[in-house]
Tab-separated table of N, CA and C in Angstrom:
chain	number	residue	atom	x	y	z
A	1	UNK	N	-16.793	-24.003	-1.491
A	1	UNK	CA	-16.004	-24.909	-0.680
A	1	UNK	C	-16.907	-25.405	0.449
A	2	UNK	N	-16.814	-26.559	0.428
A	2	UNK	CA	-17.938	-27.357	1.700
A	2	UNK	C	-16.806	-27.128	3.114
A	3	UNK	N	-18.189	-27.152	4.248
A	3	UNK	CA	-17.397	-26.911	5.377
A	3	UNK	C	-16.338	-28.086	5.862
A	4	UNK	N	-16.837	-28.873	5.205
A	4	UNK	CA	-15.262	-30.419	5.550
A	4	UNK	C	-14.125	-30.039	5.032
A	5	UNK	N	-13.976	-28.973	3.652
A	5	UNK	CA	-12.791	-28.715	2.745
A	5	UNK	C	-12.261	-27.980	3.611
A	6	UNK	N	-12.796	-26.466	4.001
A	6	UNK	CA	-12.607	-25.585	4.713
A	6	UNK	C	-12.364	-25.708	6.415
A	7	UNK	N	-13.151	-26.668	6.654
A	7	UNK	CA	-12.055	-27.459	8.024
A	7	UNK	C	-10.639	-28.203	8.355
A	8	UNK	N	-10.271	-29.076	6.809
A	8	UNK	CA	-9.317	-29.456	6.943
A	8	UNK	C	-8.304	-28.603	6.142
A	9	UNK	N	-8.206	-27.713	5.588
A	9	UNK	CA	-7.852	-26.588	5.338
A	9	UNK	C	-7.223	-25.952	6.185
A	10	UNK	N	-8.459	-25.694	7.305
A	10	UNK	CA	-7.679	-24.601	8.325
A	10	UNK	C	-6.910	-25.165	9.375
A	11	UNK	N	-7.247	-26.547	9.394
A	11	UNK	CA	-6.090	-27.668	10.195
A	11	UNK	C	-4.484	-27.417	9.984
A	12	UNK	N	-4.897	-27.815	8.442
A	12	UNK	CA	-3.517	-27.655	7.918
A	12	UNK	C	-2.638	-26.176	8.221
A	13	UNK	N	-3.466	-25.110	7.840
A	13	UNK	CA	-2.819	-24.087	7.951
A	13	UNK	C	-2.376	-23.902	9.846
A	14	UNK	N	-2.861	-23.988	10.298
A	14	UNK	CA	-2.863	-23.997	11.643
A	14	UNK	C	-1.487	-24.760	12.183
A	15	UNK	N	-1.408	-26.045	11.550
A	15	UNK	CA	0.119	-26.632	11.866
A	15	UNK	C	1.029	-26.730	10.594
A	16	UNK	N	0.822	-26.212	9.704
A	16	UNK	CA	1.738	-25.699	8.676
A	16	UNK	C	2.413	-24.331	9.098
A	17	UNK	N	1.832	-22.935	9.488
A	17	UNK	CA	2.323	-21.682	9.629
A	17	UNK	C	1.968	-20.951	10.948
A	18	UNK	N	2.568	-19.882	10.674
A	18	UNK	CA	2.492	-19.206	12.108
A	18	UNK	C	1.702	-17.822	11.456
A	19	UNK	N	0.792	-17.122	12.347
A	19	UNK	CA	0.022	-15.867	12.213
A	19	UNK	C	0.347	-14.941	12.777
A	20	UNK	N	0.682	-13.934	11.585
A	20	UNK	CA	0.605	-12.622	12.675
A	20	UNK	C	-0.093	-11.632	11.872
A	21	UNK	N	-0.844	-10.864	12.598
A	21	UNK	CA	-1.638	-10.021	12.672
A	21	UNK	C	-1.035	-8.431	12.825
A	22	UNK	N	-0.875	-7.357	11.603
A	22	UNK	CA	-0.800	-6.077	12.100
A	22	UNK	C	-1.676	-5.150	11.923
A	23	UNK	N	-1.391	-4.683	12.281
A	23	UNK	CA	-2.614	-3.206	12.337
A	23	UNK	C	-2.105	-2.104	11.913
A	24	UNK	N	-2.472	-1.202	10.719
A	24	UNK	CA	-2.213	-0.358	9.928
A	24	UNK	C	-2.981	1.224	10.706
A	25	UNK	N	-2.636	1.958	9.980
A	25	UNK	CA	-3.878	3.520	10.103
A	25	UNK	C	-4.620	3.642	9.100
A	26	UNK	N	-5.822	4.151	9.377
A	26	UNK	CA	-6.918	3.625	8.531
A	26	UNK	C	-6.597	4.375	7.280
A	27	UNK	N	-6.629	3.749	6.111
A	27	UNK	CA	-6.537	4.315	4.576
A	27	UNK	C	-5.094	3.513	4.185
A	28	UNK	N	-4.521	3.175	5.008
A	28	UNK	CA	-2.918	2.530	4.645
A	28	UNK	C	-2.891	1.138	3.913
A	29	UNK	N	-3.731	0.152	4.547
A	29	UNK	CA	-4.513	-1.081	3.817
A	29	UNK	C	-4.456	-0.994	2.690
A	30	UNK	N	-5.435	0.001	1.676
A	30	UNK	CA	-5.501	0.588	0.661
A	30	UNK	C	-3.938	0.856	-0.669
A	31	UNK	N	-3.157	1.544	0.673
A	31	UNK	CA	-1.873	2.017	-0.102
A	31	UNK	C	-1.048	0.721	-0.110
A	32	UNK	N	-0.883	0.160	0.458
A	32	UNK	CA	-0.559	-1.044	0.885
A	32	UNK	C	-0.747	-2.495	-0.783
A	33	UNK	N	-2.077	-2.940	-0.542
A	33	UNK	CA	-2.904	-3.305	-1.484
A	33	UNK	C	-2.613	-2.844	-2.965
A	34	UNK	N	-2.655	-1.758	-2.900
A	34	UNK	CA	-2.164	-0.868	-4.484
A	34	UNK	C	-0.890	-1.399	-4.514
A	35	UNK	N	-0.086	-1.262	-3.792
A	35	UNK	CA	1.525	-1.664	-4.254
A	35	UNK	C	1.879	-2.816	-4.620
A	36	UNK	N	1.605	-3.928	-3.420
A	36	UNK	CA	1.114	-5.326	-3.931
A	36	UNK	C	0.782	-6.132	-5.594
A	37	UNK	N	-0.592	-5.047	-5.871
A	37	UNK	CA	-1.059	-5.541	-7.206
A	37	UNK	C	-0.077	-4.568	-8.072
A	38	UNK	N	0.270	-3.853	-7.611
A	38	UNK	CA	1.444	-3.312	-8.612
A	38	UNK	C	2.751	-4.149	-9.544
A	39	UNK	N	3.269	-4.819	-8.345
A	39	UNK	CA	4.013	-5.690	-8.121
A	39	UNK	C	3.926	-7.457	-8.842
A	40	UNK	N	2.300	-7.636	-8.563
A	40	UNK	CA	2.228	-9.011	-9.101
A	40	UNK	C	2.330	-9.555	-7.700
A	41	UNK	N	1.720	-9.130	-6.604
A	41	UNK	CA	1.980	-9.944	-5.295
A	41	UNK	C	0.621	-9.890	-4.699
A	42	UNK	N	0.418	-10.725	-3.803
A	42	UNK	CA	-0.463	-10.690	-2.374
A	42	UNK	C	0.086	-9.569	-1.349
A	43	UNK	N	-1.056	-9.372	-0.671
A	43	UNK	CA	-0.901	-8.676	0.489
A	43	UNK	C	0.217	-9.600	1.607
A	44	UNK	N	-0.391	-10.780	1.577
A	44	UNK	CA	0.776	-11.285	2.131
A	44	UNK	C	2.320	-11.755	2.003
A	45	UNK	N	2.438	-11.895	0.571
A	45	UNK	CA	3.885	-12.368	0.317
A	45	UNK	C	4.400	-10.833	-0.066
A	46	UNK	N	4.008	-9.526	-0.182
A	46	UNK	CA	4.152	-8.156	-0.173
A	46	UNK	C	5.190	-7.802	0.867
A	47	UNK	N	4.354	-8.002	2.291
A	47	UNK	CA	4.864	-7.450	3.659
A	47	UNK	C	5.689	-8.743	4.037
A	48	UNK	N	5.387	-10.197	3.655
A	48	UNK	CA	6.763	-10.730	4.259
A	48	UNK	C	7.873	-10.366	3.374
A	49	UNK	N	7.718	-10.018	2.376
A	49	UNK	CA	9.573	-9.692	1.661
A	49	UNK	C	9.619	-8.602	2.535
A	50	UNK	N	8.943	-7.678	2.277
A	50	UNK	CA	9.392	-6.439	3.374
A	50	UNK	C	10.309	-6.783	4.764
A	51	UNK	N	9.302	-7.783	5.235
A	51	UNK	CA	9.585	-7.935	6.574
A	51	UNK	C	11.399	-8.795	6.299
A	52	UNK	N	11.228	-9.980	5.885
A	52	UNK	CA	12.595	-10.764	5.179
A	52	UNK	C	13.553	-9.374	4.992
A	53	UNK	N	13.325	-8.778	3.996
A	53	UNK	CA	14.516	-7.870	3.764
A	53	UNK	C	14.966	-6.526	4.524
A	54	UNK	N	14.179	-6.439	5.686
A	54	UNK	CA	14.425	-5.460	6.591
A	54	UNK	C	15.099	-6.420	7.760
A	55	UNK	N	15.134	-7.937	7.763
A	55	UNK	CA	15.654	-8.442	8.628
A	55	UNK	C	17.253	-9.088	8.009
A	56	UNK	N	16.951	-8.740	6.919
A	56	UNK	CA	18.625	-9.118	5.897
A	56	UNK	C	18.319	-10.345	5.446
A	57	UNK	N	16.844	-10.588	5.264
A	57	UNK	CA	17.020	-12.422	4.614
A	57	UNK	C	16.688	-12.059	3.339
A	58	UNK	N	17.018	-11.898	2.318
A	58	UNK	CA	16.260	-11.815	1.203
A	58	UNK	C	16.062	-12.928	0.274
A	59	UNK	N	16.846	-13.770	0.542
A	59	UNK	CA	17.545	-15.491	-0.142
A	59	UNK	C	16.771	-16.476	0.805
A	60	UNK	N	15.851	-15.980	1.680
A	60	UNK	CA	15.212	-16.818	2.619
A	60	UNK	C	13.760	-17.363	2.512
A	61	UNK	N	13.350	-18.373	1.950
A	61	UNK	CA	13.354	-19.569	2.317
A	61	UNK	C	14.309	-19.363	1.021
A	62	UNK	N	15.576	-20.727	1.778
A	62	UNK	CA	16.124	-21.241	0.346
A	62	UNK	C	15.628	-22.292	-0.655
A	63	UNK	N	15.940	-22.057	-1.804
A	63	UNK	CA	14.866	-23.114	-2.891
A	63	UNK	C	15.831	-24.459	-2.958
A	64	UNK	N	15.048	-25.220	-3.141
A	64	UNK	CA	15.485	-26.502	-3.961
A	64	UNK	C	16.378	-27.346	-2.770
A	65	UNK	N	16.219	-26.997	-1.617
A	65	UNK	CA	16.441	-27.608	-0.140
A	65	UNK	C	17.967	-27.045	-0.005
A	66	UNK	N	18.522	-25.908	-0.114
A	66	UNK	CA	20.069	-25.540	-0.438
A	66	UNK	C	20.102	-25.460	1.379
């Protein structure tokens, strides 16, 4: 990826989403990661269902503009 792709890239992401950052104990990453590919998921769409369904959204984002 050339640095022009990867600049407007991170534009986008930048005013497309919001970041957050957590911090685990070291070796948890790992356990974490394993479950994920268990699953058929990313590390990231992993911990947001987590996060979604510990907050009661589980139907959240709704599809098809409902």
């Amino acid at each position: 990826m050339s640095k022009t792709s990867a600049s407007v890239k991170n534009r986008y992401a930048a005013k497309a989403y919001d970041r957050i950052v957590i911090i685990v104990p070291k070796g948890q990453k790992a356990v974490i990661n394993a479950a994920a590919q268990e699953v058929g998921e990313s590390v990231n769409m992993y911990t947001q269902k987590a996060l979604l369904a510990r907050m009661g959204l589980t139907d959240w984002p709704k599809k098809d503009g409902e």
